[in-house]
mmCIF file of C-alpha atoms in Angstrom:
data_model
loop_
_atom_site.group_PDB
_atom_site.id
_atom_site.type_symbol
_atom_site.label_atom_id
_atom_site.label_comp_id
_atom_site.label_asym_id
_atom_site.label_seq_id
_atom_site.Cartn_x
_atom_site.Cartn_y
_atom_site.Cartn_z
ATOM 1 C CA UNK A 1 -42.887 -75.868 -1.277
ATOM 2 C CA UNK A 2 -41.018 -78.427 -3.409
ATOM 3 C CA UNK A 3 -42.282 -79.208 -7.086
ATOM 4 C CA UNK A 4 -40.709 -82.644 -8.104
ATOM 5 C CA UNK A 5 -40.061 -83.012 -12.232
ATOM 6 C CA UNK A 6 -42.063 -85.794 -12.280
ATOM 7 C CA UNK A 7 -45.697 -83.842 -11.489
ATOM 8 C CA UNK A 8 -44.359 -80.718 -13.506
ATOM 9 C CA UNK A 9 -44.157 -83.603 -16.606
ATOM 10 C CA UNK A 10 -47.769 -84.315 -16.132
ATOM 11 C CA UNK A 11 -48.957 -81.133 -14.911
ATOM 12 C CA UNK A 12 -47.758 -79.003 -17.833
ATOM 13 C CA UNK A 13 -49.734 -81.055 -20.702
ATOM 14 C CA UNK A 14 -52.820 -81.202 -18.215
ATOM 15 C CA UNK A 15 -52.843 -77.358 -18.066
ATOM 16 C CA UNK A 16 -52.522 -77.155 -21.585
ATOM 17 C CA UNK A 17 -54.861 -79.903 -22.635
ATOM 18 C CA UNK A 18 -57.818 -78.039 -20.327
ATOM 19 C CA UNK A 19 -56.919 -74.625 -21.346
ATOM 20 C CA UNK A 20 -56.898 -74.994 -24.887
ATOM 21 C CA UNK A 21 -60.038 -77.381 -24.907
ATOM 22 C CA UNK A 22 -62.142 -74.641 -22.636
ATOM 23 C CA UNK A 23 -60.808 -72.335 -25.002
ATOM 24 C CA UNK A 24 -62.121 -73.921 -28.245
ATOM 25 C CA UNK A 25 -65.089 -74.927 -26.690
ATOM 26 C CA UNK A 26 -65.753 -71.389 -25.258
ATOM 27 C CA UNK A 27 -64.948 -69.881 -28.782
ATOM 28 C CA UNK A 28 -67.355 -72.288 -30.573
ATOM 29 C CA UNK A 29 -70.212 -71.656 -28.022
ATOM 30 C CA UNK A 30 -70.046 -67.821 -28.505
ATOM 31 C CA UNK A 31 -69.181 -67.947 -32.160
ATOM 32 C CA UNK A 32 -71.810 -70.506 -33.023
ATOM 33 C CA UNK A 33 -69.016 -72.499 -34.652
ATOM 34 C CA UNK A 34 -69.454 -75.899 -36.321
ATOM 35 C CA UNK A 35 -69.953 -78.730 -33.511
ATOM 36 C CA UNK A 36 -67.767 -81.393 -35.434
ATOM 37 C CA UNK A 37 -65.156 -78.557 -35.988
ATOM 38 C CA UNK A 38 -65.166 -77.560 -32.329
ATOM 39 C CA UNK A 39 -64.735 -81.231 -31.487
ATOM 40 C CA UNK A 40 -61.845 -81.665 -34.019
ATOM 41 C CA UNK A 41 -60.122 -78.740 -32.480
ATOM 42 C CA UNK A 42 -60.590 -79.935 -28.910
ATOM 43 C CA UNK A 43 -59.471 -83.380 -30.174
ATOM 44 C CA UNK A 44 -56.431 -81.959 -31.699
ATOM 45 C CA UNK A 45 -55.337 -80.126 -28.396
ATOM 46 C CA UNK A 46 -55.722 -83.019 -26.255
ATOM 47 C CA UNK A 47 -53.576 -85.514 -28.811
ATOM 48 C CA UNK A 48 -51.140 -82.215 -28.584
ATOM 49 C CA UNK A 49 -50.891 -82.364 -24.911
ATOM 50 C CA UNK A 50 -51.135 -86.271 -24.494
ATOM 51 C CA UNK A 51 -47.737 -86.175 -27.304
ATOM 52 C CA UNK A 52 -46.404 -83.328 -25.105
ATOM 53 C CA UNK A 53 -46.426 -85.540 -21.892
ATOM 54 C CA UNK A 54 -45.159 -88.585 -23.547
ATOM 55 C CA UNK A 55 -42.444 -86.671 -25.198
ATOM 56 C CA UNK A 56 -41.397 -84.837 -21.550
ATOM 57 C CA UNK A 57 -41.663 -88.244 -19.781
ATOM 58 C CA UNK A 58 -39.205 -90.005 -22.308
ATOM 59 C CA UNK A 59 -36.721 -86.852 -22.067
ATOM 60 C CA UNK A 60 -36.888 -86.811 -18.347
ATOM 61 C CA UNK A 61 -36.388 -90.604 -17.897
ATOM 62 C CA UNK A 62 -33.169 -89.824 -20.458
ATOM 63 C CA UNK A 63 -32.258 -87.148 -17.984
ATOM 64 C CA UNK A 64 -32.543 -88.780 -15.184
ATOM 65 C CA UNK A 65 -31.111 -92.088 -16.349
ATOM 66 C CA UNK A 66 -28.258 -90.064 -17.568
ATOM 67 C CA UNK A 67 -27.259 -88.450 -14.025
ATOM 68 C CA UNK A 68 -28.074 -91.926 -12.311
ATOM 69 C CA UNK A 69 -25.280 -93.397 -14.391
ATOM 70 C CA UNK A 70 -22.875 -90.367 -13.801
ATOM 71 C CA UNK A 71 -23.712 -90.819 -10.311
ATOM 72 C CA UNK A 72 -22.416 -94.375 -10.324
ATOM 73 C CA UNK A 73 -19.789 -93.679 -12.435
ATOM 74 C CA UNK A 74 -18.612 -91.181 -9.951
ATOM 75 C CA UNK A 75 -18.698 -93.600 -6.924
ATOM 76 C CA UNK A 76 -17.209 -96.466 -9.086
ATOM 77 C CA UNK A 77 -14.394 -94.109 -9.682
ATOM 78 C CA UNK A 78 -14.367 -92.816 -5.653
ATOM 79 C CA UNK A 79 -14.298 -96.942 -4.569
ATOM 80 C CA UNK A 80 -11.680 -97.520 -7.264
ATOM 81 C CA UNK A 81 -9.613 -94.724 -5.792
ATOM 82 C CA UNK A 82 -10.175 -96.040 -2.194
ATOM 83 C CA UNK A 83 -9.147 -99.428 -3.325
ATOM 84 C CA UNK A 84 -5.981 -98.494 -4.718
ATOM 85 C CA UNK A 85 -5.184 -96.447 -1.842
ATOM 86 C CA UNK A 86 -5.538 -99.275 0.331
ATOM 87 C CA UNK A 87 -3.235 -101.507 -1.929
ATOM 88 C CA UNK A 88 -0.545 -98.653 -2.242
ATOM 89 C CA UNK A 89 -0.904 -98.256 1.923
ATOM 90 C CA UNK A 90 -0.129 -102.221 2.641
ATOM 91 C CA UNK A 91 2.210 -102.849 -0.394
ATOM 92 C CA UNK A 92 5.168 -104.525 1.317
ATOM 93 C CA UNK A 93 7.844 -101.948 0.104
ATOM 94 C CA UNK A 94 8.108 -98.284 1.279
ATOM 95 C CA UNK A 95 5.974 -95.653 -1.128
ATOM 96 C CA UNK A 96 6.591 -92.032 -0.357
ATOM 97 C CA UNK A 97 5.375 -89.138 -2.546
ATOM 98 C CA UNK A 98 5.911 -85.247 -2.074
ATOM 99 C CA UNK A 99 4.194 -82.477 -4.096
ATOM 100 C CA UNK A 100 6.076 -79.384 -5.595
ATOM 101 C CA UNK A 101 6.868 -77.920 -2.315
ATOM 102 C CA UNK A 102 8.698 -81.007 -1.249
ATOM 103 C CA UNK A 103 5.834 -81.448 1.469
ATOM 104 C CA UNK A 104 4.921 -85.303 2.061
ATOM 105 C CA UNK A 105 1.631 -86.050 0.173
ATOM 106 C CA UNK A 106 1.767 -90.028 0.366
ATOM 107 C CA UNK A 107 3.384 -92.193 3.223
ATOM 108 C CA UNK A 108 2.428 -95.762 3.556
ATOM 109 C CA UNK A 109 2.296 -98.149 6.281
ATOM 110 C CA UNK A 110 6.047 -99.593 5.352
ATOM 111 C CA UNK A 111 7.393 -96.548 5.693
ATOM 112 C CA UNK A 112 5.895 -96.056 9.210
ATOM 113 C CA UNK A 113 6.983 -99.465 10.364
ATOM 114 C CA UNK A 114 10.554 -98.817 9.255
ATOM 115 C CA UNK A 115 10.942 -95.064 9.996
ATOM 116 C CA UNK A 116 8.453 -94.673 12.866
ATOM 117 C CA UNK A 117 6.932 -91.706 11.580
ATOM 118 C CA UNK A 118 2.994 -91.766 10.891
ATOM 119 C CA UNK A 119 1.090 -90.297 8.148
ATOM 120 C CA UNK A 120 -0.101 -87.741 10.858
ATOM 121 C CA UNK A 121 3.473 -86.568 11.388
ATOM 122 C CA UNK A 122 4.669 -86.407 7.903
ATOM 123 C CA UNK A 123 2.003 -85.318 5.756
ATOM 124 C CA UNK A 124 1.834 -81.895 4.138
ATOM 125 C CA UNK A 125 4.270 -80.483 6.843
ATOM 126 C CA UNK A 126 7.245 -78.512 5.443
ATOM 127 C CA UNK A 127 9.732 -79.726 7.888
ATOM 128 C CA UNK A 128 9.160 -83.207 7.606
ATOM 129 C CA UNK A 129 11.955 -83.964 5.654
ATOM 130 C CA UNK A 130 13.950 -82.632 8.294
ATOM 131 C CA UNK A 131 13.011 -85.380 10.615
ATOM 132 C CA UNK A 132 14.901 -87.886 8.402
ATOM 133 C CA UNK A 133 18.036 -86.272 7.828
ATOM 134 C CA UNK A 134 21.199 -88.076 8.878
ATOM 135 C CA UNK A 135 23.527 -84.654 8.798
ATOM 136 C CA UNK A 136 22.613 -81.509 7.004
ATOM 137 C CA UNK A 137 25.602 -81.991 4.901
ATOM 138 C CA UNK A 138 24.912 -85.398 3.640
ATOM 139 C CA UNK A 139 21.278 -84.333 3.299
ATOM 140 C CA UNK A 140 22.347 -81.279 0.848
ATOM 141 C CA UNK A 141 25.026 -83.840 -0.914
ATOM 142 C CA UNK A 142 22.634 -86.254 -1.820
ATOM 143 C CA UNK A 143 19.898 -84.012 -3.080
ATOM 144 C CA UNK A 144 22.418 -82.389 -5.176
ATOM 145 C CA UNK A 145 23.630 -85.240 -6.679
ATOM 146 C CA UNK A 146 19.817 -86.589 -7.196
ATOM 147 C CA UNK A 147 18.952 -83.256 -8.904
ATOM 148 C CA UNK A 148 22.081 -83.737 -11.468
ATOM 149 C CA UNK A 149 20.632 -87.601 -12.106
ATOM 150 C CA UNK A 150 17.518 -85.477 -13.761
ATOM 151 C CA UNK A 151 15.290 -86.764 -10.964
ATOM 152 C CA UNK A 152 15.189 -90.195 -12.200
ATOM 153 C CA UNK A 153 17.174 -92.412 -9.880
ATOM 154 C CA UNK A 154 17.162 -96.308 -10.048
ATOM 155 C CA UNK A 155 18.991 -98.148 -7.097
ATOM 156 C CA UNK A 156 19.768 -94.676 -5.095
ATOM 157 C CA UNK A 157 21.173 -95.395 -1.555
ATOM 158 C CA UNK A 158 20.224 -93.035 0.973
ATOM 159 C CA UNK A 159 20.664 -93.196 4.792
ATOM 160 C CA UNK A 160 17.703 -92.080 6.553
ATOM 161 C CA UNK A 161 17.447 -91.431 10.562
ATOM 162 C CA UNK A 162 14.522 -93.334 11.629
ATOM 163 C CA UNK A 163 11.980 -91.840 15.057
ATOM 164 C CA UNK A 164 14.158 -94.227 17.203
ATOM 165 C CA UNK A 165 17.400 -92.631 16.238
ATOM 166 C CA UNK A 166 18.650 -95.793 14.055
ATOM 167 C CA UNK A 167 20.257 -94.938 10.719
ATOM 168 C CA UNK A 168 18.571 -97.205 7.758
ATOM 169 C CA UNK A 169 20.009 -97.678 4.654
ATOM 170 C CA UNK A 170 17.256 -97.814 2.249
ATOM 171 C CA UNK A 171 17.451 -97.711 -1.680
ATOM 172 C CA UNK A 172 15.246 -95.989 -3.804
ATOM 173 C CA UNK A 173 13.989 -96.193 -7.246
ATOM 174 C CA UNK A 174 12.313 -93.097 -8.383
ATOM 175 C CA UNK A 175 10.865 -93.042 -11.856
ATOM 176 C CA UNK A 176 8.483 -90.157 -11.761
ATOM 177 C CA UNK A 177 9.953 -88.148 -14.443
ATOM 178 C CA UNK A 178 9.153 -91.136 -16.798
ATOM 179 C CA UNK A 179 5.928 -92.329 -14.911
ATOM 180 C CA UNK A 180 4.231 -89.502 -13.622
ATOM 181 C CA UNK A 181 1.437 -89.748 -11.372
ATOM 182 C CA UNK A 182 -1.581 -86.946 -11.044
ATOM 183 C CA UNK A 183 -0.993 -85.165 -7.694
ATOM 184 C CA UNK A 184 2.445 -86.340 -7.299
ATOM 185 C CA UNK A 185 5.508 -84.355 -7.949
ATOM 186 C CA UNK A 186 8.004 -86.862 -7.180
ATOM 187 C CA UNK A 187 7.546 -90.557 -5.837
ATOM 188 C CA UNK A 188 9.471 -93.249 -4.818
ATOM 189 C CA UNK A 189 9.674 -96.683 -3.914
ATOM 190 C CA UNK A 190 12.491 -97.948 -1.384
ATOM 191 C CA UNK A 191 13.543 -100.942 0.219
ATOM 192 C CA UNK A 192 15.430 -101.541 3.236
ATOM 193 C CA UNK A 193 18.706 -103.178 2.914
ATOM 194 C CA UNK A 194 19.735 -103.476 6.939
ATOM 195 C CA UNK A 195 17.558 -106.976 7.130
ATOM 196 C CA UNK A 196 19.173 -108.371 4.174
ATOM 197 C CA UNK A 197 22.694 -107.586 5.099
ATOM 198 C CA UNK A 198 22.208 -108.844 8.813
ATOM 199 C CA UNK A 199 20.777 -112.336 7.247
ATOM 200 C CA UNK A 200 23.676 -112.649 4.869
ATOM 201 C CA UNK A 201 25.997 -111.605 7.167
ATOM 202 C CA UNK A 202 25.104 -113.857 10.013
ATOM 203 C CA UNK A 203 25.037 -116.744 7.591
ATOM 204 C CA UNK A 204 28.320 -116.126 6.360
ATOM 205 C CA UNK A 205 29.517 -116.006 9.838
ATOM 206 C CA UNK A 206 27.735 -119.457 10.569
ATOM 207 C CA UNK A 207 29.189 -121.103 7.276
ATOM 208 C CA UNK A 208 33.010 -119.768 7.916
ATOM 209 C CA UNK A 209 33.027 -122.420 10.619
ATOM 210 C CA UNK A 210 31.357 -125.259 9.258
ATOM 211 C CA UNK A 211 33.787 -128.187 8.602
ATOM 212 C CA UNK A 212 31.948 -128.768 4.929
ATOM 213 C CA UNK A 213 32.600 -126.895 1.830
ATOM 214 C CA UNK A 214 29.765 -124.052 1.361
ATOM 215 C CA UNK A 215 29.071 -121.927 -1.730
ATOM 216 C CA UNK A 216 26.819 -119.016 -1.797
ATOM 217 C CA UNK A 217 25.506 -117.556 -5.258
ATOM 218 C CA UNK A 218 23.219 -114.823 -6.438
ATOM 219 C CA UNK A 219 19.870 -115.478 -8.204
ATOM 220 C CA UNK A 220 21.539 -116.554 -11.202
ATOM 221 C CA UNK A 221 23.689 -118.971 -9.915
ATOM 222 C CA UNK A 222 26.586 -116.675 -9.765
ATOM 223 C CA UNK A 223 29.279 -117.027 -7.239
ATOM 224 C CA UNK A 224 29.581 -114.888 -4.645
ATOM 225 C CA UNK A 225 30.910 -116.322 -1.191
ATOM 226 C CA UNK A 226 33.102 -119.681 -0.360
ATOM 227 C CA UNK A 227 33.842 -120.438 2.836
ATOM 228 C CA UNK A 228 37.214 -121.557 4.256
ATOM 229 C CA UNK A 229 36.440 -125.198 3.530
ATOM 230 C CA UNK A 230 35.653 -124.701 0.463
ATOM 231 C CA UNK A 231 38.533 -122.123 -0.742
ATOM 232 C CA UNK A 232 40.395 -125.457 0.510
ATOM 233 C CA UNK A 233 38.408 -128.159 -1.006
ATOM 234 C CA UNK A 234 38.618 -126.195 -4.632
ATOM 235 C CA UNK A 235 41.854 -124.049 -4.345
ATOM 236 C CA UNK A 236 40.068 -120.817 -4.828
ATOM 237 C CA UNK A 237 39.518 -117.838 -2.885
ATOM 238 C CA UNK A 238 36.195 -115.850 -2.616
ATOM 239 C CA UNK A 239 37.624 -113.068 -4.233
ATOM 240 C CA UNK A 240 39.219 -115.084 -7.210
ATOM 241 C CA UNK A 241 35.308 -116.613 -7.991
ATOM 242 C CA UNK A 242 33.001 -113.742 -7.205
ATOM 243 C CA UNK A 243 30.645 -113.114 -10.155
ATOM 244 C CA UNK A 244 31.575 -116.266 -12.051
ATOM 245 C CA UNK A 245 30.007 -119.302 -12.839
ATOM 246 C CA UNK A 246 30.985 -122.731 -11.078
ATOM 247 C CA UNK A 247 30.474 -124.405 -14.241
ATOM 248 C CA UNK A 248 32.975 -122.371 -15.590
ATOM 249 C CA UNK A 249 35.834 -122.656 -12.457
ATOM 250 C CA UNK A 250 35.189 -126.401 -10.771
ATOM 251 C CA UNK A 251 32.677 -128.125 -13.381
ATOM 252 C CA UNK A 252 34.085 -131.371 -15.238
ATOM 253 C CA UNK A 253 31.822 -131.009 -17.983
ATOM 254 C CA UNK A 254 29.996 -128.004 -19.804
ATOM 255 C CA UNK A 255 26.040 -127.224 -18.388
ATOM 256 C CA UNK A 256 27.023 -129.355 -15.005
ATOM 257 C CA UNK A 257 27.076 -127.470 -11.848
ATOM 258 C CA UNK A 258 23.706 -125.174 -12.463
ATOM 259 C CA UNK A 259 23.566 -124.771 -8.642
ATOM 260 C CA UNK A 260 19.692 -123.150 -9.074
ATOM 261 C CA UNK A 261 18.617 -126.082 -10.795
ATOM 262 C CA UNK A 262 20.489 -128.655 -8.283
ATOM 263 C CA UNK A 263 18.071 -126.504 -5.804
ATOM 264 C CA UNK A 264 15.265 -127.891 -7.009
ATOM 265 C CA UNK A 265 16.264 -132.012 -6.448
ATOM 266 C CA UNK A 266 14.682 -133.183 -3.246
ATOM 267 C CA UNK A 267 18.005 -135.135 -2.357
ATOM 268 C CA UNK A 268 21.814 -135.005 -2.613
ATOM 269 C CA UNK A 269 23.495 -135.122 -5.876
ATOM 270 C CA UNK A 270 26.750 -136.777 -6.736
ATOM 271 C CA UNK A 271 28.481 -134.797 -9.514
ATOM 272 C CA UNK A 272 32.594 -134.738 -10.309
ATOM 273 C CA UNK A 273 34.238 -131.525 -9.971
ATOM 274 C CA UNK A 274 37.937 -130.007 -10.350
ATOM 275 C CA UNK A 275 40.140 -127.797 -8.488
ATOM 276 C CA UNK A 276 42.156 -125.053 -9.389
ATOM 277 C CA UNK A 277 45.285 -127.301 -9.508
ATOM 278 C CA UNK A 278 43.376 -129.784 -12.047
ATOM 279 C CA UNK A 279 42.381 -132.307 -9.414
ATOM 280 C CA UNK A 280 39.365 -134.022 -10.177
ATOM 281 C CA UNK A 281 37.096 -134.811 -7.216
ATOM 282 C CA UNK A 282 33.792 -136.601 -6.869
ATOM 283 C CA UNK A 283 31.430 -134.386 -4.613
ATOM 284 C CA UNK A 284 27.962 -134.960 -2.782
ATOM 285 C CA UNK A 285 25.859 -131.701 -3.388
ATOM 286 C CA UNK A 286 23.032 -130.679 -1.246
ATOM 287 C CA UNK A 287 21.666 -127.399 -2.962
ATOM 288 C CA UNK A 288 18.699 -124.860 -1.345
ATOM 289 C CA UNK A 289 17.544 -121.454 -2.170
ATOM 290 C CA UNK A 290 17.996 -118.664 0.121
ATOM 291 C CA UNK A 291 14.393 -116.855 -0.073
ATOM 292 C CA UNK A 292 13.427 -113.459 1.488
ATOM 293 C CA UNK A 293 9.358 -114.061 1.125
ATOM 294 C CA UNK A 294 8.644 -116.379 -1.767
ATOM 295 C CA UNK A 295 11.130 -115.129 -4.184
ATOM 296 C CA UNK A 296 15.016 -116.690 -3.842
ATOM 297 C CA UNK A 297 17.638 -114.027 -3.708
ATOM 298 C CA UNK A 298 20.394 -116.603 -3.991
ATOM 299 C CA UNK A 299 21.314 -120.370 -3.591
ATOM 300 C CA UNK A 300 23.539 -122.237 -1.042
ATOM 301 C CA UNK A 301 25.526 -125.385 -2.159
ATOM 302 C CA UNK A 302 27.470 -127.716 0.134
ATOM 303 C CA UNK A 303 29.790 -130.034 -1.324
ATOM 304 C CA UNK A 304 30.983 -133.213 0.485
ATOM 305 C CA UNK A 305 34.170 -134.888 -1.099
ATOM 306 C CA UNK A 306 33.687 -138.325 -1.206
ATOM 307 C CA UNK A 307 36.574 -139.288 -3.663
ATOM 308 C CA UNK A 308 37.780 -141.860 -1.431
ATOM 309 C CA UNK A 309 34.683 -143.403 -0.895
ATOM 310 C CA UNK A 310 33.705 -143.692 -4.724
ATOM 311 C CA UNK A 311 37.085 -145.161 -5.390
#
């Protein structure tokens, strides 16, 4: 039979009060003690019993309140861990983690999407890393280089073989030394470069055949590519302009041809320019961001020579 703490709180003082009162009453009866003194003794016992009962009740409430708060805190902690796990699983980048033995202990949805292997296939399997090897020599060379970098790598390019046999080139950022996570000996965030490279190569192939001058910049507005029409118009080759600002090379005035700023204008903008030969021309510019999701990875500017019409 299970006895609850609440019943003990009432039972112990009650037994004490009843036993004490009976003792003093019996002692007074047998010993012919003063009835007034006997009543005082019984009152003292009863008051003591009530005091003990109140004190026990208060202590029990405090204890149960503390235990309840501990349970609630544990539940909140578990809920927060579960919520964090869900967030990490749904990140739009690859997130993987290993233990000290090199076994995978975390493998998110993006890793499964890009590489084809599920959590069940990868977690806590000593041979899981072998599934991703392009070839043993390449993998050994990359791991040695990673160890020489003190296990802290940023922008680390690594080729991995997916489940379908396709070799993906991925860029990893591993900062587990400087940002350790309990339970994860090493962890890294990775992005697939294949989709980005394919998009840019297809775009350049399309721009190559356009009769209008096209310039591609990075997110900071530095030139990365000129199509043949732009090379002809400005008399620069792509190799001569890469990594340089258009304002430095072809702008007539300082501060002009800020392509990222121009991309915010809804319509075309007429701004003068100069060629490598020193010729001044008038161009109608149309600029737009090259976006991947919501972040601009670069900008495209189209320049139409309207010098003859302007005159």
